[in-house]
Coordinates of C-alpha atoms (C1' of nucleotides) in Angstrom, one line a residue:
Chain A
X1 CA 0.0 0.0 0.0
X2 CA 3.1 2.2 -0.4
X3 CA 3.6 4.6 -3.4
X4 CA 3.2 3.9 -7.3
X5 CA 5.3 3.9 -10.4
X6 CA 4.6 7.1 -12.4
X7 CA 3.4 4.7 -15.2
X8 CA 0.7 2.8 -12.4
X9 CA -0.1 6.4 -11.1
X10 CA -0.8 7.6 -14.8
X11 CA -3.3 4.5 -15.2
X12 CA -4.8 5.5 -12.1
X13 CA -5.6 8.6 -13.3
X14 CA -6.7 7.5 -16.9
X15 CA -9.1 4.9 -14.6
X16 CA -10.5 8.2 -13.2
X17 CA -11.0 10.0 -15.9
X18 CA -12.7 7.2 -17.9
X19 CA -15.0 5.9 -15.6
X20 CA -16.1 9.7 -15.0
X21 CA -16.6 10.1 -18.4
X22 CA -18.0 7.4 -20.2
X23 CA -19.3 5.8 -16.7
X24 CA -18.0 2.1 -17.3
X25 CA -14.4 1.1 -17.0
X26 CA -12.2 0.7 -19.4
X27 CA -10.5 -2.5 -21.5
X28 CA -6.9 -3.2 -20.7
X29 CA -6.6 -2.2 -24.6
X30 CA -8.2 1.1 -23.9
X31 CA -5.9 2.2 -21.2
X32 CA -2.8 1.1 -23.4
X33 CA -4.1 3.8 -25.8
X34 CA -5.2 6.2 -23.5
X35 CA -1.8 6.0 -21.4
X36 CA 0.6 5.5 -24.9
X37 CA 1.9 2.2 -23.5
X38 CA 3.4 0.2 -26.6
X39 CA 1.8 -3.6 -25.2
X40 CA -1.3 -5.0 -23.4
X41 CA 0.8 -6.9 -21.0
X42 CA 2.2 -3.7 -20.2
X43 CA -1.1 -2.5 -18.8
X44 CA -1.9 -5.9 -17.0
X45 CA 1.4 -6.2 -15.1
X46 CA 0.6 -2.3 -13.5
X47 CA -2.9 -3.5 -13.0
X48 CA -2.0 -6.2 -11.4
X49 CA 0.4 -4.4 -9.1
X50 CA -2.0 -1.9 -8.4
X51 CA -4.1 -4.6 -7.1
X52 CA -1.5 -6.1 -4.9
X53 CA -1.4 -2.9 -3.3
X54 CA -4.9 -2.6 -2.9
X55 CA -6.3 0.6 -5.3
X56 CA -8.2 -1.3 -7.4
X57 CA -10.5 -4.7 -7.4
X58 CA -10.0 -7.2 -10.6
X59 CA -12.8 -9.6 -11.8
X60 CA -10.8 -11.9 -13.6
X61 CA -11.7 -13.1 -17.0
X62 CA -14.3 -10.3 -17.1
X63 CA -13.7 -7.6 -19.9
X64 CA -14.0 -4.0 -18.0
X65 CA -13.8 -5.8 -15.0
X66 CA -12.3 -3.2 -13.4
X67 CA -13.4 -1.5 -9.8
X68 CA -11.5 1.3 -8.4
X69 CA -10.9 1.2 -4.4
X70 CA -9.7 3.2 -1.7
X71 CA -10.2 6.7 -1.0
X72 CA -12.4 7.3 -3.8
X73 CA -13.1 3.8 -4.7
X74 CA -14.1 2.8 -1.6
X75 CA -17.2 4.7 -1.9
X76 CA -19.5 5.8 0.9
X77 CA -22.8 4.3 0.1
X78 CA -24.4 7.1 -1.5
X79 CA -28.5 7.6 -1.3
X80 CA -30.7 10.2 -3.8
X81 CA -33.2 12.0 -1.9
X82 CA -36.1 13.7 -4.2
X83 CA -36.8 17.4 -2.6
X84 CA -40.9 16.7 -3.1
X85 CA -41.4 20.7 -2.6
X86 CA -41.6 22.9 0.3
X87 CA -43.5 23.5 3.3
X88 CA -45.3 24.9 6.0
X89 CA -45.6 27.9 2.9
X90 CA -49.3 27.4 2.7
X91 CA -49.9 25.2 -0.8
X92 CA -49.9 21.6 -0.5
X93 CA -46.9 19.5 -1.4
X94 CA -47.3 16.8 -3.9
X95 CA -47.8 13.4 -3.0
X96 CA -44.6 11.8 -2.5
X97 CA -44.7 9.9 -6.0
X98 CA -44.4 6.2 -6.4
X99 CA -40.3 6.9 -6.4
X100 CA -39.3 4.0 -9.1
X101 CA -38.1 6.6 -11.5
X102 CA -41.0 8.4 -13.3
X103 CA -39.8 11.5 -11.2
X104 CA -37.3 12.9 -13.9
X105 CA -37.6 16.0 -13.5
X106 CA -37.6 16.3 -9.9
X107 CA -35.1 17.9 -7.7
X108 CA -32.8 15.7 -6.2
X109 CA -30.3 16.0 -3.5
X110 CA -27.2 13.3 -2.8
X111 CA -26.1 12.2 0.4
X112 CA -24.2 9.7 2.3
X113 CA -26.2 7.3 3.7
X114 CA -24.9 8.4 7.1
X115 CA -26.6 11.6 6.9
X116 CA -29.8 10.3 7.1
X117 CA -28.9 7.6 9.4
X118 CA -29.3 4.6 6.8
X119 CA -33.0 5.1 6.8
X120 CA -35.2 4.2 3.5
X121 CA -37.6 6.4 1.5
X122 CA -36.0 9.1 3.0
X123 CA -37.3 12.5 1.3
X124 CA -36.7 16.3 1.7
X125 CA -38.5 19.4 1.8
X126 CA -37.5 22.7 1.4
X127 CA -38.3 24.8 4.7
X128 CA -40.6 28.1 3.9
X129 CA -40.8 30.7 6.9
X130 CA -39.7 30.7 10.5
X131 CA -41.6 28.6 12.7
X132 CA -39.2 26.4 13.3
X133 CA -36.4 28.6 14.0
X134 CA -35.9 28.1 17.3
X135 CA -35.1 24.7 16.5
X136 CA -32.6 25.9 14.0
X137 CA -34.5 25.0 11.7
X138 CA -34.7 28.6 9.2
X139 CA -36.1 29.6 6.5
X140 CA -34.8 28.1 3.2
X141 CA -33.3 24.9 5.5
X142 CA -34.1 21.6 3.9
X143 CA -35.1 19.1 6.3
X144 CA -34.9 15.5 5.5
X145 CA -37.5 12.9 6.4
X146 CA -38.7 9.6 6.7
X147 CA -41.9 8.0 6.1
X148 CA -44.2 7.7 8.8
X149 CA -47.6 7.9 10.1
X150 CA -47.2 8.4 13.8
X151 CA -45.6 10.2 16.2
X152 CA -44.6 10.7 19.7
X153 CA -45.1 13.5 21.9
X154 CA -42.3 16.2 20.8
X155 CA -41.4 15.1 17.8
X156 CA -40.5 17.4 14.7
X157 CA -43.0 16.0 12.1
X158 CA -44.1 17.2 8.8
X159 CA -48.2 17.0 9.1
X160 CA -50.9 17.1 6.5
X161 CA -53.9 19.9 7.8
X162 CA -56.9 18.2 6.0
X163 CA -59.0 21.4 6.6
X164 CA -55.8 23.9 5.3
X165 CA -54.9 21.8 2.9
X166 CA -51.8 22.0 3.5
X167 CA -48.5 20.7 5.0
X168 CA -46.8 22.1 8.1
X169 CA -43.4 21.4 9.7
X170 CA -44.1 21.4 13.6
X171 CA -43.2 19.3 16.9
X172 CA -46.8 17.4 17.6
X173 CA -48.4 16.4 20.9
X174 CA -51.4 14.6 21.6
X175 CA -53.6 16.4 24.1
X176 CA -56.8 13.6 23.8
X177 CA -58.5 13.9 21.1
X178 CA -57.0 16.8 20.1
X179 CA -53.2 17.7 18.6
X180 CA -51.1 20.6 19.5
X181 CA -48.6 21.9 16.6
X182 CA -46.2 23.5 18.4
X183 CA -43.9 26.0 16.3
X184 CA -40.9 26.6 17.7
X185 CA -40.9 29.9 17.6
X186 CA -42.5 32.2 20.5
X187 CA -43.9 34.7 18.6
X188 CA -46.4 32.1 17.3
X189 CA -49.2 30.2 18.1
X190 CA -49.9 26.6 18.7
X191 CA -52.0 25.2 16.3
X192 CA -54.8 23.2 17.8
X193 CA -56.4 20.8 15.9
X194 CA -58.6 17.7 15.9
X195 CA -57.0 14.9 15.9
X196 CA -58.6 13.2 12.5
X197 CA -57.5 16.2 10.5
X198 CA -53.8 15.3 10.9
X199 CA -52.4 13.2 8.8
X200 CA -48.8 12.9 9.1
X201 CA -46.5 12.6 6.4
X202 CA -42.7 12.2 7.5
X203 CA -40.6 12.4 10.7
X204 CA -37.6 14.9 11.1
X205 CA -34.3 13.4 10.3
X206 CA -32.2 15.7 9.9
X207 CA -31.4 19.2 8.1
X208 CA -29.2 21.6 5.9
X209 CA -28.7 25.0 5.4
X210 CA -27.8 25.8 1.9
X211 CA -25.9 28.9 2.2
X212 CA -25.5 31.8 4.6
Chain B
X1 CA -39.8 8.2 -23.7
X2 CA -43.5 6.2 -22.8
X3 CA -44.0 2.7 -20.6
X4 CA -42.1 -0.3 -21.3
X5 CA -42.9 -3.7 -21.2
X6 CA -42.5 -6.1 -18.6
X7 CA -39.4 -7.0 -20.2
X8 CA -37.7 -4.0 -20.5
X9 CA -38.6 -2.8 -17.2
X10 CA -37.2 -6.2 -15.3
X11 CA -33.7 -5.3 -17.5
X12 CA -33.4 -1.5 -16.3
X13 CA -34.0 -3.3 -13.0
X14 CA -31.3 -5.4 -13.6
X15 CA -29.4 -3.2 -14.8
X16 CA -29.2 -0.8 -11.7
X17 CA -28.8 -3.5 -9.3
X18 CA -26.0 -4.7 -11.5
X19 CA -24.0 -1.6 -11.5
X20 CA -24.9 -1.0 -8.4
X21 CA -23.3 -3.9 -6.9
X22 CA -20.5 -4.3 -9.1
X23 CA -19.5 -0.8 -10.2
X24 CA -19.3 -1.6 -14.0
X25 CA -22.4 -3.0 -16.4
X26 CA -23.2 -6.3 -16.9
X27 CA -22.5 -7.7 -20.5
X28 CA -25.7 -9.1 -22.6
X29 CA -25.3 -12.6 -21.3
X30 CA -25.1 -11.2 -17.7
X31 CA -28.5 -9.3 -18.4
X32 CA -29.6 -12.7 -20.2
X33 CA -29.0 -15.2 -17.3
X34 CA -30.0 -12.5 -14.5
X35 CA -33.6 -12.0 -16.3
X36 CA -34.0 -15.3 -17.1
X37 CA -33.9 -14.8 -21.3
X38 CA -34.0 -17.8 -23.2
X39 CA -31.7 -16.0 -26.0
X40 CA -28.9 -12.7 -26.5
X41 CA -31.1 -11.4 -29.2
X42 CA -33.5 -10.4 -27.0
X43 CA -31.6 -8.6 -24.8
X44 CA -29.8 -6.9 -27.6
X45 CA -33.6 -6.3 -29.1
X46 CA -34.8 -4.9 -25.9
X47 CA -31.2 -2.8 -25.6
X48 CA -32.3 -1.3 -28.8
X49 CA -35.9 0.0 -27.8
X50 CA -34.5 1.1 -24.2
X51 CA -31.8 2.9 -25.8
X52 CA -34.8 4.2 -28.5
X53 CA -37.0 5.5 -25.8
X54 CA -34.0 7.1 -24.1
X55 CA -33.6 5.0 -21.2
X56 CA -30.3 4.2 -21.7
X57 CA -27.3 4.6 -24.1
X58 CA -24.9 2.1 -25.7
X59 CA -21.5 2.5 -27.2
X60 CA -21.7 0.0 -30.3
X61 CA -19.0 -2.9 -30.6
X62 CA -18.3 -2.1 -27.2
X63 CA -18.2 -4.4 -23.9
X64 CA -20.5 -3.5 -21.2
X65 CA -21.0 -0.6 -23.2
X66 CA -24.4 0.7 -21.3
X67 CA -24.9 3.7 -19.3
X68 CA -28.2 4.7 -17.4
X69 CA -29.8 7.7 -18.4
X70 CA -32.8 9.7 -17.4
X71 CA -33.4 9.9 -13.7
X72 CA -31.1 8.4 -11.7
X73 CA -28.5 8.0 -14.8
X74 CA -28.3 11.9 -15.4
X75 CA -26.6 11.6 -12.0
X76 CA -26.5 14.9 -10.5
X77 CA -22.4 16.0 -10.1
X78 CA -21.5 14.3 -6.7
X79 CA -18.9 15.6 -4.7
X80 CA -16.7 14.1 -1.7
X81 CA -15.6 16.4 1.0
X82 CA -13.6 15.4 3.3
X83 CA -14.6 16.0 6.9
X84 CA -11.4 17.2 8.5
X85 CA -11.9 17.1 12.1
X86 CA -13.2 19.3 14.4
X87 CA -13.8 22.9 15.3
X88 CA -13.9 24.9 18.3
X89 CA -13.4 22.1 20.9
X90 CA -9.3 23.1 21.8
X91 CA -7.7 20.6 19.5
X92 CA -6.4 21.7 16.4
X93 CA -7.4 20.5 13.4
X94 CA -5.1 18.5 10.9
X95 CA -4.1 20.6 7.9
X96 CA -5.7 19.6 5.2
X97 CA -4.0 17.1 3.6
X98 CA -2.7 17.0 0.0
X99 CA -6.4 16.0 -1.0
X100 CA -5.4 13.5 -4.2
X101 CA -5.9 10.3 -2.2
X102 CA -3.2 9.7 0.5
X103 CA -6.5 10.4 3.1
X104 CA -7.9 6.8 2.8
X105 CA -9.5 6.3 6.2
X106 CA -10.2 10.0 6.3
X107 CA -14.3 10.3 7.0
X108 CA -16.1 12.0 3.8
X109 CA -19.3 13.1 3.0
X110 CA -20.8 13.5 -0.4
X111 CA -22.9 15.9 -1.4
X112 CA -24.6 16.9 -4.9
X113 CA -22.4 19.7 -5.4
X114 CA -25.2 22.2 -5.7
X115 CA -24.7 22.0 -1.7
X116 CA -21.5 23.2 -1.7
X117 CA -22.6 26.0 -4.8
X118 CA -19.9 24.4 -7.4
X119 CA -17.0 25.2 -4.8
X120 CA -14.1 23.4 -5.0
X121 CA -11.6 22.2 -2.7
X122 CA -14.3 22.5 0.2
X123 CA -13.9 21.3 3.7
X124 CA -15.7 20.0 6.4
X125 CA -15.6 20.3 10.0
X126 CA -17.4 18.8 12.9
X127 CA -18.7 21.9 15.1
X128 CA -18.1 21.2 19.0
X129 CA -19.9 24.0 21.8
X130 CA -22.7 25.8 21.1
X131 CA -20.5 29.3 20.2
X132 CA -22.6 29.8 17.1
X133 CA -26.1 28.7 18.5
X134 CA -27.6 31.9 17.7
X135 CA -26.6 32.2 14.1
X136 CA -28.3 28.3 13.7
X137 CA -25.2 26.3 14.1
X138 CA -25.4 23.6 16.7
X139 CA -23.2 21.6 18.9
X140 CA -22.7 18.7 16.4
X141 CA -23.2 20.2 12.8
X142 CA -21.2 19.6 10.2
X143 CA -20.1 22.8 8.5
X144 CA -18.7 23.0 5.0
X145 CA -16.0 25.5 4.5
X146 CA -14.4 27.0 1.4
X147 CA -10.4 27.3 1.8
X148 CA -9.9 31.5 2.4
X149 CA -7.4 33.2 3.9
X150 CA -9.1 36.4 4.1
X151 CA -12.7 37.8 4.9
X152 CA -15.1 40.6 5.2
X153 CA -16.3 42.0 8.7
X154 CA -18.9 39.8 9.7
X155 CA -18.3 36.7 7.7
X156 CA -18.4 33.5 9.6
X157 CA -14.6 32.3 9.5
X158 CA -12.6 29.3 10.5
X159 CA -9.7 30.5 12.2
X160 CA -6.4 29.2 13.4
X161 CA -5.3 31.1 16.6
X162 CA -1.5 30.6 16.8
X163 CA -1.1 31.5 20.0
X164 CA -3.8 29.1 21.1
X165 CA -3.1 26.8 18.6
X166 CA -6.6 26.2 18.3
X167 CA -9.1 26.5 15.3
X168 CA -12.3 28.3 16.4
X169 CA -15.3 29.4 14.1
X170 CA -16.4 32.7 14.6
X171 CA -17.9 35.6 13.3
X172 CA -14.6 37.8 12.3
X173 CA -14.5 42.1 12.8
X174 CA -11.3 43.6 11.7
X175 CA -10.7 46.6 14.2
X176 CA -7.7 48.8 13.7
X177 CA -4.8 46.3 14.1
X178 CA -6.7 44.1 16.1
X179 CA -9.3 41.4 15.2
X180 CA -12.6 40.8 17.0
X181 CA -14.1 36.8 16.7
X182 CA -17.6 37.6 17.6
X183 CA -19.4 34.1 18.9
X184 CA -23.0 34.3 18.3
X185 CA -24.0 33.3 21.7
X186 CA -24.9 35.9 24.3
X187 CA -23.7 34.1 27.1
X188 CA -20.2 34.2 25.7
X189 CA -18.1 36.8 25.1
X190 CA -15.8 38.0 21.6
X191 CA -11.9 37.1 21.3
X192 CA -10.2 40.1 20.8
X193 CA -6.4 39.3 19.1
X194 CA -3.9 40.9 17.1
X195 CA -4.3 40.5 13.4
X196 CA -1.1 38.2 13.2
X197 CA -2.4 36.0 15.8
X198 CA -5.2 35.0 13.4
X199 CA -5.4 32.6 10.2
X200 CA -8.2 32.6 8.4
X201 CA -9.0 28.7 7.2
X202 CA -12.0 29.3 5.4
X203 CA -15.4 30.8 4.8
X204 CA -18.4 29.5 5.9
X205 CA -20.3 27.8 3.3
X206 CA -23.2 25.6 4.6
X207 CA -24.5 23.3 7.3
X208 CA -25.3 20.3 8.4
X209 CA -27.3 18.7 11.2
X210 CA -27.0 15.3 11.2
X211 CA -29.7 14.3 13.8
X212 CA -32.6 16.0 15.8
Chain C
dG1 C1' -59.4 -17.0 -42.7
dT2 C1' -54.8 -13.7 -44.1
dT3 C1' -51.5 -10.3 -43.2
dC4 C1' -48.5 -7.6 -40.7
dG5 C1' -45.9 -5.8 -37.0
dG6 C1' -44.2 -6.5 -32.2
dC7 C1' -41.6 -9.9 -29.8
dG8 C1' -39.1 -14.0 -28.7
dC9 C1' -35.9 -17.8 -30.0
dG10 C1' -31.5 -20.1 -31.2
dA11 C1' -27.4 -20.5 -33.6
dA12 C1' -23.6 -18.9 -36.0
dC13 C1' -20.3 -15.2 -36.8
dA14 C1' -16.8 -11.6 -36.0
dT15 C1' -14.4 -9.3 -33.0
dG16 C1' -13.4 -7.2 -28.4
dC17 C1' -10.6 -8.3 -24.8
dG18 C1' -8.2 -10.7 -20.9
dT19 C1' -4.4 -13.8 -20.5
dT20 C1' 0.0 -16.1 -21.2
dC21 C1' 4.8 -16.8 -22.5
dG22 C1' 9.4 -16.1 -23.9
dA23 C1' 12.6 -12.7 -24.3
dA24 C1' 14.9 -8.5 -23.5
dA25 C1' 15.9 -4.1 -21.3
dG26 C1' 16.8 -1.5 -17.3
dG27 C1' 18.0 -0.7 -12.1
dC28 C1' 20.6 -2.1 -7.8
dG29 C1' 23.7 -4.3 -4.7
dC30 C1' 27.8 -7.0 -4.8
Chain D
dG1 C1' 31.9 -7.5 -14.3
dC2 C1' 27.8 -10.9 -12.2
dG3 C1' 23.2 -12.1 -10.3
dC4 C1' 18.5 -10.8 -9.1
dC5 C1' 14.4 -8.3 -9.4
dT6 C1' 11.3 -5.2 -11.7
dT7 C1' 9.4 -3.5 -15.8
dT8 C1' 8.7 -3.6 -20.8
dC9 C1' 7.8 -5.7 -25.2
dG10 C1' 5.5 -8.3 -28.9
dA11 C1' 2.8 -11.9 -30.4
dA12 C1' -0.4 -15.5 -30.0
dC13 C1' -4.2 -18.0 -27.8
dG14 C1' -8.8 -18.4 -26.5
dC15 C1' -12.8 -17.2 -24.2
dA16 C1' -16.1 -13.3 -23.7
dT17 C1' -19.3 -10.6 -25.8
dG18 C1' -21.8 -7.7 -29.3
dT19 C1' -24.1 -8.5 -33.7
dT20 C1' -26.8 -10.7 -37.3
dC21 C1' -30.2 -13.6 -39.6
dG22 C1' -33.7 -16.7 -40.4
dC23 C1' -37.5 -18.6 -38.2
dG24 C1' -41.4 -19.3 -35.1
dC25 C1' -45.4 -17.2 -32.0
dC26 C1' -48.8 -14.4 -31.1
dG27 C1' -52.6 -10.6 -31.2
dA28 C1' -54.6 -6.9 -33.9
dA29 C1' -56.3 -5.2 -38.1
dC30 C1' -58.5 -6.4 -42.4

DNA sequence: GTTCGGCGCGAACATGCGTTCGAAAGGCGC
DNA sequence: GCGCCTTTCGAACGCATGTTCGCGCCGAAC
């Protein structure tokens, strides 16, 4: 795992640049072009020596079989997270859509799966407004969220107001047969609400501020 | 660009999974034995109307020779930053290293680089105390910095204080010959140093919180 | 019924591509 | 100089893989 031959580091790079460009690996016979060495062994020697030493995975026998490791290579598991829309701005957000991929369009947002905690069917939605803020939650944040339909006492939940139509970022509590959205902000109200015309969407997982 | 049949759905399917797991596409007979097709020519048929209705692009004559598009194959720019260390907390932080790749163990987050607004070289630092509470930033954000080494009054700064030898982030006042590193936390009160006593690391970019 | 187009099938073909082998050309210590 | 190892070279071998073509199997339109 020590340093590299200028000719293995060179391959390296080409590996890079390929992959990034074309988005498969390439043959041993493009790399001996792409790196202007005169024989194919050539190539498979440094490959194999960059294997020995552990920046790249082989699958023998396989043409383009070719996986780069470490640093880079060994590649944080990396999750797409649709950003439905916004809320708690008064108009409804749209349904979160079946996912598969009919969503072309759709604003997306990439993250390590550690930043939402390895959760599924995670989405995001863009914060409007400042009821939240003393939560730290501001105005333009985007909060990300999983799936669910219930809550417990104090938690930060994104809730659907049958009778507003509309969805609202808020911490909930159950007061009988009645629910409490607290902002957390105390120059507003609680909303008070019966307890049938809140339909929650998505628990808070975690959030990020864009910019200054 | 309309539905596809069965058949062509359970290959984009594969497909995914496929690169997914193995970093590099399958070839037709892959896609053949993992769907269970009695014959190449129907894969290669199928490639054809995939690639027709845009789903997916080949490179003729070519191995493995597929790429994803649409959705999750227009693959939003994903950037790795490395998280550093941490802020504020006494310790300094390690320089950051010579980026290329000699940081393998080094923790990283990725990000779609609209996060990071098409920066480069950004950093990431793990916040410790609550000095910032009141400008949002919590005792366990991430923050992502942008290398600088010099700033405007009232930008929220990394900064290395030599005599200290301590990296702090702060909001940063340039008065006379003397710098003021405002916290934005009542309780706690501004450094005041001389200007060569401060290093400016980098500029505040954006956040991160990575739980409630 | 017949026809036609979408789709699947299997086999053969041509070539892309990984692998192997023998030989030779450097470094490096002795 | 002499060994010994690493690296390079060129060519051939052979499997892996994309491509093609003729032939069936429908279901829809006529």
């Amino acid at each position: 795992m020590k340093d590299l031959s200028p000719k293995q580091d060179q391959i390296l790079d080409f590996l890079r640049s390929f992959i990034e460009e074309k988005d498969y690996p390439p043959s041993i016979r493009d790399i001996q072009e792409g790196c202007a060495i005169s024989s194919t062994s050539v190539v498979d020697y440094n490959l194999r020596k960059l294997e020995d030493k552990g920046y790249i995975r082989r699958d023998r026998e396989i043409s383009r079989g070719i996986e780069i490791l470490g640093a880079r290579g060994r590649r944080a598991r990396i999750v797409e997270i649709p950003v439905l829309g916004s809320i708690a701005a008064g108009q409804p957000i749209p349904v979160p859509t079946s996912d598969r991929f009919g969503n072309d369009t759709q604003d997306m947002v990439a993250v390590t799966e550690d930043m939402v905690r390895g959760k599924t069917n995670v989405f995001a939605l863009r914060v409007k407004g400042t009821s939240m803020i003393e939560d730290l939650i501001d105005d333009g944040d985007i909060v990300f969220l999983e799936p669910a339909r219930s809550a417990v006492d104090g938690d930060k939940v994104a809730v659907w107001l049958k009778d507003r139509e509309e969805v609202t970022l808020k911490r909930i509590y159950h007061e009988g047969d009645r629910v409490r959205l607290q902002p957390a902000n105390s120059t507003m109200q609680p909303i008070y609400t019966s307890a049938e015309n809140v339909e929650i969407q998505g628990k808070f997982i975690s959030s990020f501020r864009p910019s200054d």
